[in-house]
Coordinates of C-alpha atoms in Angstrom, one line a residue:
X142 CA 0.0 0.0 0.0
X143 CA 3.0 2.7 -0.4
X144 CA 2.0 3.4 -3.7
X145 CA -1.6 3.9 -2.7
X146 CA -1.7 7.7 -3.1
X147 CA 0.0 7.8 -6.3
X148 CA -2.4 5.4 -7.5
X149 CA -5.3 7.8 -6.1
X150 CA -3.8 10.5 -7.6
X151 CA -4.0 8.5 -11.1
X152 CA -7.3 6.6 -10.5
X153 CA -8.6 10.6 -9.7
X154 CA -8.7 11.7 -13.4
X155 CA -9.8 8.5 -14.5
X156 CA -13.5 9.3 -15.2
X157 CA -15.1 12.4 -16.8
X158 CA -18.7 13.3 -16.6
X159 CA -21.5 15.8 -16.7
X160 CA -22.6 17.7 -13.7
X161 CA -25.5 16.5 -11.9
X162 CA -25.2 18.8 -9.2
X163 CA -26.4 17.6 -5.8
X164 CA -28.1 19.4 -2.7
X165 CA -27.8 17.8 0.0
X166 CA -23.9 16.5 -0.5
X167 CA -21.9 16.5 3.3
X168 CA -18.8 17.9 4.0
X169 CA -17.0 14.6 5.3
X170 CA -13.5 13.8 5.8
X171 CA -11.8 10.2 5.6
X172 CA -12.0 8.4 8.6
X173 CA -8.8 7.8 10.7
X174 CA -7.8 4.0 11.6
X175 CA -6.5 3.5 15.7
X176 CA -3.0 3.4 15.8
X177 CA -3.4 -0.1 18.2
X178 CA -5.2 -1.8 15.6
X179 CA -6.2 0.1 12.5
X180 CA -7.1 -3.0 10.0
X181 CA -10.1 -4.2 12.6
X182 CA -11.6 -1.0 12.8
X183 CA -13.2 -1.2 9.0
X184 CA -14.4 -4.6 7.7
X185 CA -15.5 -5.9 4.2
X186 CA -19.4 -6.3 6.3
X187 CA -19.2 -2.3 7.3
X188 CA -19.6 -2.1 3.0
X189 CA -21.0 -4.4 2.2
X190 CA -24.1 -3.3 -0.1
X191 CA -25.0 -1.5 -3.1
X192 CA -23.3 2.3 -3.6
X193 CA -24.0 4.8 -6.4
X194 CA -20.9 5.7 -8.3
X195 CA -20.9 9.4 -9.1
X196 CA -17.6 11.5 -11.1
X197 CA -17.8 15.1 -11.4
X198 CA -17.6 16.9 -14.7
X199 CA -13.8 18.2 -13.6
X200 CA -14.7 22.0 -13.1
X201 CA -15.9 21.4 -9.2
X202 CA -15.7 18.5 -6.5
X203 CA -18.1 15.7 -7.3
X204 CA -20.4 16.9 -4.3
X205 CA -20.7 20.4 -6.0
X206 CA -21.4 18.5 -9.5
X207 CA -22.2 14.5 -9.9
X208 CA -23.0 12.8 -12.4
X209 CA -24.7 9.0 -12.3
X210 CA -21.6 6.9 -13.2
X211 CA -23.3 3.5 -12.3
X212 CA -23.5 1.1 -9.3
X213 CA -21.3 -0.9 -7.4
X214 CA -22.1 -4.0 -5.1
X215 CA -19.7 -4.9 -2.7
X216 CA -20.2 -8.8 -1.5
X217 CA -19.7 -9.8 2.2
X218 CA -17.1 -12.2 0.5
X219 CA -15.0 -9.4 -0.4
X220 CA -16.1 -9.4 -3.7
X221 CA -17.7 -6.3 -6.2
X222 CA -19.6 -5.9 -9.1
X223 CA -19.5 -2.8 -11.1
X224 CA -22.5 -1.8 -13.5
X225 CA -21.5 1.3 -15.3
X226 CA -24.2 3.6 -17.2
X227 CA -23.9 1.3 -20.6
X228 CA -24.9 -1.7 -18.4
X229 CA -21.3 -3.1 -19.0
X230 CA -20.2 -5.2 -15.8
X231 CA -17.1 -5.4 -14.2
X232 CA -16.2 -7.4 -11.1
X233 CA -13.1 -8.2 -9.2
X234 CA -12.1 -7.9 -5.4
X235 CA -12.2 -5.4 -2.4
X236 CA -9.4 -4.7 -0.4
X237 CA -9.4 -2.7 2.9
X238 CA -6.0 -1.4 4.0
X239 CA -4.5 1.3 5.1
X240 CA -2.8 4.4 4.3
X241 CA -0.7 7.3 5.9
X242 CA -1.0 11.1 5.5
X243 CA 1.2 13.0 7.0
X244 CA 1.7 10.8 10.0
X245 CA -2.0 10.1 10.1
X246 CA -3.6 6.9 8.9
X247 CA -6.4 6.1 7.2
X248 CA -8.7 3.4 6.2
X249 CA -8.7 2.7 2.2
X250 CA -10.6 1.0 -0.2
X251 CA -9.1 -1.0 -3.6
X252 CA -11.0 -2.6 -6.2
X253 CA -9.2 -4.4 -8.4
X254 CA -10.1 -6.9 -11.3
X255 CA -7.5 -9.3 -11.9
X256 CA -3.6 -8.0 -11.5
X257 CA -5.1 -4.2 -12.2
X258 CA -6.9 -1.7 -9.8
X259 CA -9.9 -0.5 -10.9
X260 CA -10.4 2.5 -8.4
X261 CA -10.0 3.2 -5.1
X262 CA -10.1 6.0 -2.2
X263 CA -10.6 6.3 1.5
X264 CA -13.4 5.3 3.7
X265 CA -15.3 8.6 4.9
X266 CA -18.1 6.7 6.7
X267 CA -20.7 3.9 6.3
X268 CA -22.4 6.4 3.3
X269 CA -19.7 7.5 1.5
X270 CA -16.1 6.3 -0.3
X271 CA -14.1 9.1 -1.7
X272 CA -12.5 7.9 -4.7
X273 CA -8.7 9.9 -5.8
X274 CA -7.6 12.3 -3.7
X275 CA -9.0 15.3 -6.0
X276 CA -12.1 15.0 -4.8
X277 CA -13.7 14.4 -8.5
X278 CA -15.4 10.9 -7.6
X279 CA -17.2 9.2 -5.0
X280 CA -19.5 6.1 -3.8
X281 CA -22.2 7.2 -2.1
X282 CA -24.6 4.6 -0.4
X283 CA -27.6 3.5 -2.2
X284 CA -31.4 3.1 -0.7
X285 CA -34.5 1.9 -1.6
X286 CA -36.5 5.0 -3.4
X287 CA -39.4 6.4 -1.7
X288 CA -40.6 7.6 -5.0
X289 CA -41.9 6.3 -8.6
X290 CA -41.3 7.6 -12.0
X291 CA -45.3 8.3 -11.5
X292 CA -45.0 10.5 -8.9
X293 CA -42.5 13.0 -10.4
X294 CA -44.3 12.7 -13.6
X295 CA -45.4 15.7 -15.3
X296 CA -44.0 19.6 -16.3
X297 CA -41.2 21.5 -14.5
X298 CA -39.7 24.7 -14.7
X299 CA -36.2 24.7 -15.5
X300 CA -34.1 27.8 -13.6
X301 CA -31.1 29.1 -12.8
X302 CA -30.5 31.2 -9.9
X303 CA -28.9 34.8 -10.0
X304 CA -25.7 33.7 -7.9
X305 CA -28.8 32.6 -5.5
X306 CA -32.0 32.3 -5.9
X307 CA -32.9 34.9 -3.1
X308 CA -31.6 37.6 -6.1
X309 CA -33.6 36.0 -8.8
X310 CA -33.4 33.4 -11.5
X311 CA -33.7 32.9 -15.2
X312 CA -35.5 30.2 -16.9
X313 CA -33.4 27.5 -18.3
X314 CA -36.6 26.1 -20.0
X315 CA -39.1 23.4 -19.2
X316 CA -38.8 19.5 -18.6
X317 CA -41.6 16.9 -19.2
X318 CA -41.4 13.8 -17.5
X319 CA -43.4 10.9 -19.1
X320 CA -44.6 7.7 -17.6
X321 CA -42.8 5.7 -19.5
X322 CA -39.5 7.0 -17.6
X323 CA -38.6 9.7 -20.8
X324 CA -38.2 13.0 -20.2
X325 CA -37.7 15.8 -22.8
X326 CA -35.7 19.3 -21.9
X327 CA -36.5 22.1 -24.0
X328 CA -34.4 25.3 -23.4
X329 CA -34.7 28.8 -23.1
X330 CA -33.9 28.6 -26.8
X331 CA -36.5 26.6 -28.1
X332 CA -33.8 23.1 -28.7
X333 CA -35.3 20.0 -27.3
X334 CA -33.4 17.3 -25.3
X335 CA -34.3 14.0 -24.6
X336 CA -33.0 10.8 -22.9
X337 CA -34.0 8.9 -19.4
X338 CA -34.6 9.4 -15.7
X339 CA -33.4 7.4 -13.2
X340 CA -34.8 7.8 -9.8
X341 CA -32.5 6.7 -6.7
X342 CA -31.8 7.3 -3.2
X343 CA -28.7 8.0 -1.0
X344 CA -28.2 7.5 2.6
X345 CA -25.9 10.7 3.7
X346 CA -25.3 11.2 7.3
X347 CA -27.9 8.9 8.6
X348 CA -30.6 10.3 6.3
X349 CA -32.4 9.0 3.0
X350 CA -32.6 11.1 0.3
X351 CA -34.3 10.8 -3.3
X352 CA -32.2 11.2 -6.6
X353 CA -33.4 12.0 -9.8
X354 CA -31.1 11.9 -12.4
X355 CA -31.5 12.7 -16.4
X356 CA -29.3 11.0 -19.0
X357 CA -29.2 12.6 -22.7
X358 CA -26.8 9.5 -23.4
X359 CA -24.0 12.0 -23.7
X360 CA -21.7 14.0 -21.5
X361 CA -24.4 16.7 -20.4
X362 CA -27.0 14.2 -18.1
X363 CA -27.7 16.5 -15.1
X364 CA -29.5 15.6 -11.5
X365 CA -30.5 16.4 -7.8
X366 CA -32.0 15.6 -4.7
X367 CA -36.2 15.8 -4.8
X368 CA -37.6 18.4 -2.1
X369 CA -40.5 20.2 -1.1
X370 CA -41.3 23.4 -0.1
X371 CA -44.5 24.4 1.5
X372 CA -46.8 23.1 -1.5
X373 CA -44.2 22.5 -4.2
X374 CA -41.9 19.9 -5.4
X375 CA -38.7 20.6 -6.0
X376 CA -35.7 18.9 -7.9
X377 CA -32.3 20.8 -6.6
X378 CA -29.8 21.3 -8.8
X379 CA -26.2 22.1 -6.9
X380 CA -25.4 22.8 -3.2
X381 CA -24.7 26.0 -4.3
X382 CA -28.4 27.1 -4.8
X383 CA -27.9 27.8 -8.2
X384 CA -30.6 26.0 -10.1
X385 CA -33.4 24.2 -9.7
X386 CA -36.1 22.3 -11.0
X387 CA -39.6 23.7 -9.7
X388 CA -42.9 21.2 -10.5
X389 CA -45.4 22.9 -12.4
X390 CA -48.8 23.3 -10.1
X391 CA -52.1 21.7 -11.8
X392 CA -55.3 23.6 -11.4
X393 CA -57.8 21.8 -8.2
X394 CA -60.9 24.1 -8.7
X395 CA -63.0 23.9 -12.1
X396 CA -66.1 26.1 -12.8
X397 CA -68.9 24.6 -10.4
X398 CA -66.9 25.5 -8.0
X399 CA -67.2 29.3 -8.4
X400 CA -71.0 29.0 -9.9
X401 CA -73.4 31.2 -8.5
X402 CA -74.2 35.1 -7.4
X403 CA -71.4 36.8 -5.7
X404 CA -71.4 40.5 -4.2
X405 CA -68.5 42.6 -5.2
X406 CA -66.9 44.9 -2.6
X407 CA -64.3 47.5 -2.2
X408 CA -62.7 49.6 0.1
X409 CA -63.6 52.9 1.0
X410 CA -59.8 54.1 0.6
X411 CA -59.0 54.3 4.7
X412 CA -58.1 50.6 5.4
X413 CA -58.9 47.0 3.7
X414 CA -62.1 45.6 2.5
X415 CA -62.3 42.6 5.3
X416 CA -62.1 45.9 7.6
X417 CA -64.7 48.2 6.1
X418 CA -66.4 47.4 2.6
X419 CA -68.5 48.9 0.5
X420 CA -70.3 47.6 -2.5
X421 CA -69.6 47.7 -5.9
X422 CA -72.1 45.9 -7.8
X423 CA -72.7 41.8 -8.7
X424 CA -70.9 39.2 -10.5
X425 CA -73.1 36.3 -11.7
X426 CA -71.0 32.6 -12.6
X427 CA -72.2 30.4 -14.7
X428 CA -71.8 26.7 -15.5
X429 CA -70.8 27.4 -19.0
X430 CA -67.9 29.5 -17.5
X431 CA -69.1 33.0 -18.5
X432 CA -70.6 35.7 -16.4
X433 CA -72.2 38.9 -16.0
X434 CA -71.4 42.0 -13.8
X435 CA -73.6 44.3 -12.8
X436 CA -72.3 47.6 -11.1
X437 CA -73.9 50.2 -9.3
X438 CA -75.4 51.8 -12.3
X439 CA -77.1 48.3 -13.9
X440 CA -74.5 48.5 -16.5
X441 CA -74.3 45.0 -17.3
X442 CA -70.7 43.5 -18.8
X443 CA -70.2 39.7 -20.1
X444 CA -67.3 37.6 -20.4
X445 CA -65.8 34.4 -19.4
X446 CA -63.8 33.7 -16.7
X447 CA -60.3 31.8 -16.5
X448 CA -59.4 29.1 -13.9
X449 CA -55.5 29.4 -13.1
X450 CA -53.5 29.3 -9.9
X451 CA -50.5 31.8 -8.1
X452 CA -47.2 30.6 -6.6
X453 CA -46.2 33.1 -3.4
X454 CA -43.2 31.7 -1.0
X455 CA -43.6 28.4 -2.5
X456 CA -47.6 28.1 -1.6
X457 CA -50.0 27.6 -4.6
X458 CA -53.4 29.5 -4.5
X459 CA -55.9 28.8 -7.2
X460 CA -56.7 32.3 -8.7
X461 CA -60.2 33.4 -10.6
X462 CA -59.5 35.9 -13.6
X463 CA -62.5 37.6 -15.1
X464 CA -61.8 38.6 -19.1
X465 CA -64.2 40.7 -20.5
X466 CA -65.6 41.0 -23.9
X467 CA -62.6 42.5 -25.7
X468 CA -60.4 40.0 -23.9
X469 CA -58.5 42.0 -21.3
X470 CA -58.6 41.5 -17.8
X471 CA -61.3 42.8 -15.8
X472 CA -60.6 41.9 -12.9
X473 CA -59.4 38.2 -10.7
X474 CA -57.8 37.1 -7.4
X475 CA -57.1 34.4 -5.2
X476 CA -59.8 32.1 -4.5
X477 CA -60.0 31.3 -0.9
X478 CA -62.2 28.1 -0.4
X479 CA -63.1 28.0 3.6
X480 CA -64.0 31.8 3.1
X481 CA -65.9 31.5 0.0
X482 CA -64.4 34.9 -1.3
X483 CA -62.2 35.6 -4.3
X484 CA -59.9 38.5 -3.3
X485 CA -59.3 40.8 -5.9
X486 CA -55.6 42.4 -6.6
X487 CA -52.6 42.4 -4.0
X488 CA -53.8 45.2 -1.6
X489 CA -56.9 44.1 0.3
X490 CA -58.8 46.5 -1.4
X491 CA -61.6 44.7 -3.6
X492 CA -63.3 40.9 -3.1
X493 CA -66.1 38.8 -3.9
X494 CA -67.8 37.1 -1.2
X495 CA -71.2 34.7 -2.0
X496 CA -74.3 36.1 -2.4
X497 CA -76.6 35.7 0.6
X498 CA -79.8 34.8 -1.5
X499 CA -77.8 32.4 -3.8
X500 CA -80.4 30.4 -5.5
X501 CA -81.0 26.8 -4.5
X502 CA -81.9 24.4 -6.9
X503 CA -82.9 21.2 -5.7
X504 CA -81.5 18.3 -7.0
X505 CA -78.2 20.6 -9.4
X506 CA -75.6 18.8 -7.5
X507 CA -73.0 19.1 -10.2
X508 CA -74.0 23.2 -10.1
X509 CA -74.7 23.1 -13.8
X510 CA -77.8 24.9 -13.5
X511 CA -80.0 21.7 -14.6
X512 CA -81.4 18.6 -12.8
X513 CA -80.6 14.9 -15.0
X514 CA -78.8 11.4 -14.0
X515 CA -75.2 13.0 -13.4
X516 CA -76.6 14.8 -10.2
X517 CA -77.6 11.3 -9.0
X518 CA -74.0 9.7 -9.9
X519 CA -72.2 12.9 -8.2
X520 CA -74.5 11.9 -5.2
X521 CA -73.5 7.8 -5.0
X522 CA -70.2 9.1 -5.7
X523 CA -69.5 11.7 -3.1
X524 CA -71.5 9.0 -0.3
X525 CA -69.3 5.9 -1.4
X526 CA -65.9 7.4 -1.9
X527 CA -65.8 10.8 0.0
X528 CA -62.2 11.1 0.2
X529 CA -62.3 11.8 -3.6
X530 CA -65.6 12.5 -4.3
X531 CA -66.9 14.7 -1.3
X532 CA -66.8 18.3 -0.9
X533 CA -63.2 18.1 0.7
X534 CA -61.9 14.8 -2.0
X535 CA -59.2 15.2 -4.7
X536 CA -61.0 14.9 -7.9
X537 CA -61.6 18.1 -9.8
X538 CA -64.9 16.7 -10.6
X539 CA -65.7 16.4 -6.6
X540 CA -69.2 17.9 -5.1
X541 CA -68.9 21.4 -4.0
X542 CA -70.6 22.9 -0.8
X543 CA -73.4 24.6 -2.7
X544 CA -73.2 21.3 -4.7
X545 CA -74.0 19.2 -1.7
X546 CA -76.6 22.5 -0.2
X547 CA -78.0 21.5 -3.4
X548 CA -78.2 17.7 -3.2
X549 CA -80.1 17.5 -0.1
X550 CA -83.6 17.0 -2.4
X551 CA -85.2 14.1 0.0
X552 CA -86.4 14.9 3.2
X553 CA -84.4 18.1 3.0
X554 CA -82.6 18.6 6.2
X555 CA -81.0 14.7 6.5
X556 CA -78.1 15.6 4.7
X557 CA -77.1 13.8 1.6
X558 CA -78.2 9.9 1.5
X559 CA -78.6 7.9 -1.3
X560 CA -82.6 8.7 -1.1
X561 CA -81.7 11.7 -2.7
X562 CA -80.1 10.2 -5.8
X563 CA -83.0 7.8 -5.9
X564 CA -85.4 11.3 -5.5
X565 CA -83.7 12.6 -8.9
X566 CA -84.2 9.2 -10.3
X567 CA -87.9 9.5 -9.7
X568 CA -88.0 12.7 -11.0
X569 CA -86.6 12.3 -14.1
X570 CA -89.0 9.7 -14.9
X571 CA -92.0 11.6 -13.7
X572 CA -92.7 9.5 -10.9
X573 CA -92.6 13.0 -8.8
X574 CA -93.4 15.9 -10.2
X575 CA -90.9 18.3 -8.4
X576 CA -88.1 18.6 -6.2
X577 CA -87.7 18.6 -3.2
X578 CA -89.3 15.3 -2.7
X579 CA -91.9 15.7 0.3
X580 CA -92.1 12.6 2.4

């Protein structure tokens, strides 16, 4: 083991990659061996496992900038396998020895196949090998993913900080990740990448983190740790904070959800409308996703509204925009469900907050201003399988409040029961005349 540095040294500028830049990376030094008895301190059991092989692109350490170089399994019997990006396998044997550094020692790692080394470095701790002394490649322990290709699936935002992202960021494009485990990149530019993901997981000081990483097939893959903030995912691109990949929020309110009279009010100028409001006409939704405002005056202006959503601090806030005739804005905010109120604008000076004589009609579950079968199915729906179905489920196609106000047609009062699906049933086919059904 004299020549052990020298052959780190070497074995350091062995493998080139692309950056995939990494988030969560530790600062770790190699692990010194006790002078009494410094070959028993690290055996072949203590690595024994799978490890993800990562070489950095040159520019930066490989925990600034890492790119998937493939696995390696190290065998209680001392033996390794080692699965590069190509699939190509290599195996040999592991040796643990040890080296000195300036009158220190320290526990190393050599894989060789056959007479020749392969690679080697020191042992850091149980979740990492540094491999070379340059700090350009590492194994880093592997884990059992807590995500699927499904659950990253879907469009992100590509962007790249201003030195950090607390002083802005560009856009580096968009990403699509497809089911299938394909993702396409297209730049700022308009030029379209494609190639694979891999999704991973690495076990640094103590704790399991999840790795995505996208290979073009050439020397430019990239990669990070997924995070979340508040409400949105995040892939991190760098422990610098320097780019990022942000998931692209999906719309959870549709139009029957906003359906119905609402009174629009504004500030008098002194403080904020929750504070002192006066009003400033009507707005009137309907289930075709058009409405009507009527101001003070009984001018009356048409338009159709658009369903969208606002990201503040990492939170996502479904947003109402009203676009009139001529197809500017007229007016939109946030829409704030436990309230029922759609603030307008960033001040506190104008919202819309349900009309007190909202009409009621018995039976409109769905809210689309008519009675028929699909009230009924909404009904079995939201009763057998609330948690996606009811007023507080997941589906965009849920009840709504006034919805479930509205589904109450049997024996009004009981809540919603499957009597009330049956009581639209009988209605369409004449077997009662009207709704409410009277019992």
């Amino acid at each position: 083991m004299k020549k052990f540095s020298a052959y780190l040294l070497a074995l350091g500028m062995m493998f080139s990659a692309v950056p995939m830049n990494t988030a969560y990376a530790a600062e770790t030094t190699a692990v010194a061996a006790s002078a009494e008895d410094p070959a028993s301190q690290i055996g072949i059991n203590d690595i024994a496992g799978k490890w993800n092989y990562q070489v950095s692109s040159g520019n930066y350490a490989v925990e600034e900038g890492a790119k998937d170089n493939g696995t390696v399994e190290i065998k209680a019997d001392g033996t390794y396998s080692y699965t590069d990006t190509n699939g190509k396998v290599t195996t040999g044997t592991v040796k643990i020895g040890i080296d000195e550094v300036g009158g220190t020692k320290f526990t190393t790692v050599l894989f060789s196949s056959g007479t020749e080394v392969s690679f080697a470095g020191y042992y850091r701790s149980a979740y990492e090998i540094s491999i070379g002394n340059g700090g350009m490649a590492r194994l880093v322990r592997e884990a059992e993913p807590s995500v699927k290709i499904n659950d990253i699936v879907g469009k992100w935002w590509y962007e790249i900080a201003n030195v950090t992202f607390e002083n802005g960021a560009k856009s580096n494009g968009t990403i699509e990740i497809k089911a299938d485990g394909t993702y396409s990149h297209t730049d700022a530019n308009g030029k379209v990448t494609t190639g694979t993901v891999k999704i991973g997981a690495e076990v640094i000081e103590g704790t399991k983190i999840d790795t995505v990483f996208f290979n073009d097939g050439t020397k430019d893959g990239f990669g990070g740790y997924l995070r979340k903030l508040n409400d949105v995912k995040m892939i991190s691109i760098g422990n610098g904070d320097t780019a990022r990949l942000i998931r692209q929020p999906e719309v959870t309110i549709g139009v029957k959800d906003v359906v119905g009279k609402w009174d629009y009010q504004v500030s008098d100028g002194t403080t904020t409308v929750d504070k002192l409001a006066k009003p400033n006409g009507t707005i009137e939704i309907k289930a075709d996703g058009t409405y009507s405002y009527t101001d003070l005056n009984g001018k009356v202006t048409t338009g159709t509204i658009k369903l969208d959503y606002e990201m503040i601090e990492y939170s996502v806030f479904d947003t109402v925009s009203f676009i009139d005739s001529t197809g500017k804005r007229f007016t939109g905010g946030i829409y704030r469900k436990e309230s029922q109120e759609i603030s307008l604008g960033n001040g506190g000076q104008g919202r819309l907050v349900r009309s007190a004589d909202t009409t009621i009609l018995s039976g409109d579950a769905n809210c689309d201003n008519s009675v028929d079968l699909s009230d009924a199915v909404l009904i079995m729906q939201s009763i057998s399988n609330p948690s996606k179905y009811g007023v507080k489920g997941t589906d965009k196609n849920k009840i709504t409040e006034q919805g479930n106000i509205n589904a109450d047609c049997s024996s009004t009062g009981d809540g919603v029961t499957n009597a009330d699906a049956l009581a639209i049933q009988k209605y369409k086919l004449a077997i009662i005349t009207s709704l409410p059904e009277k019992k």
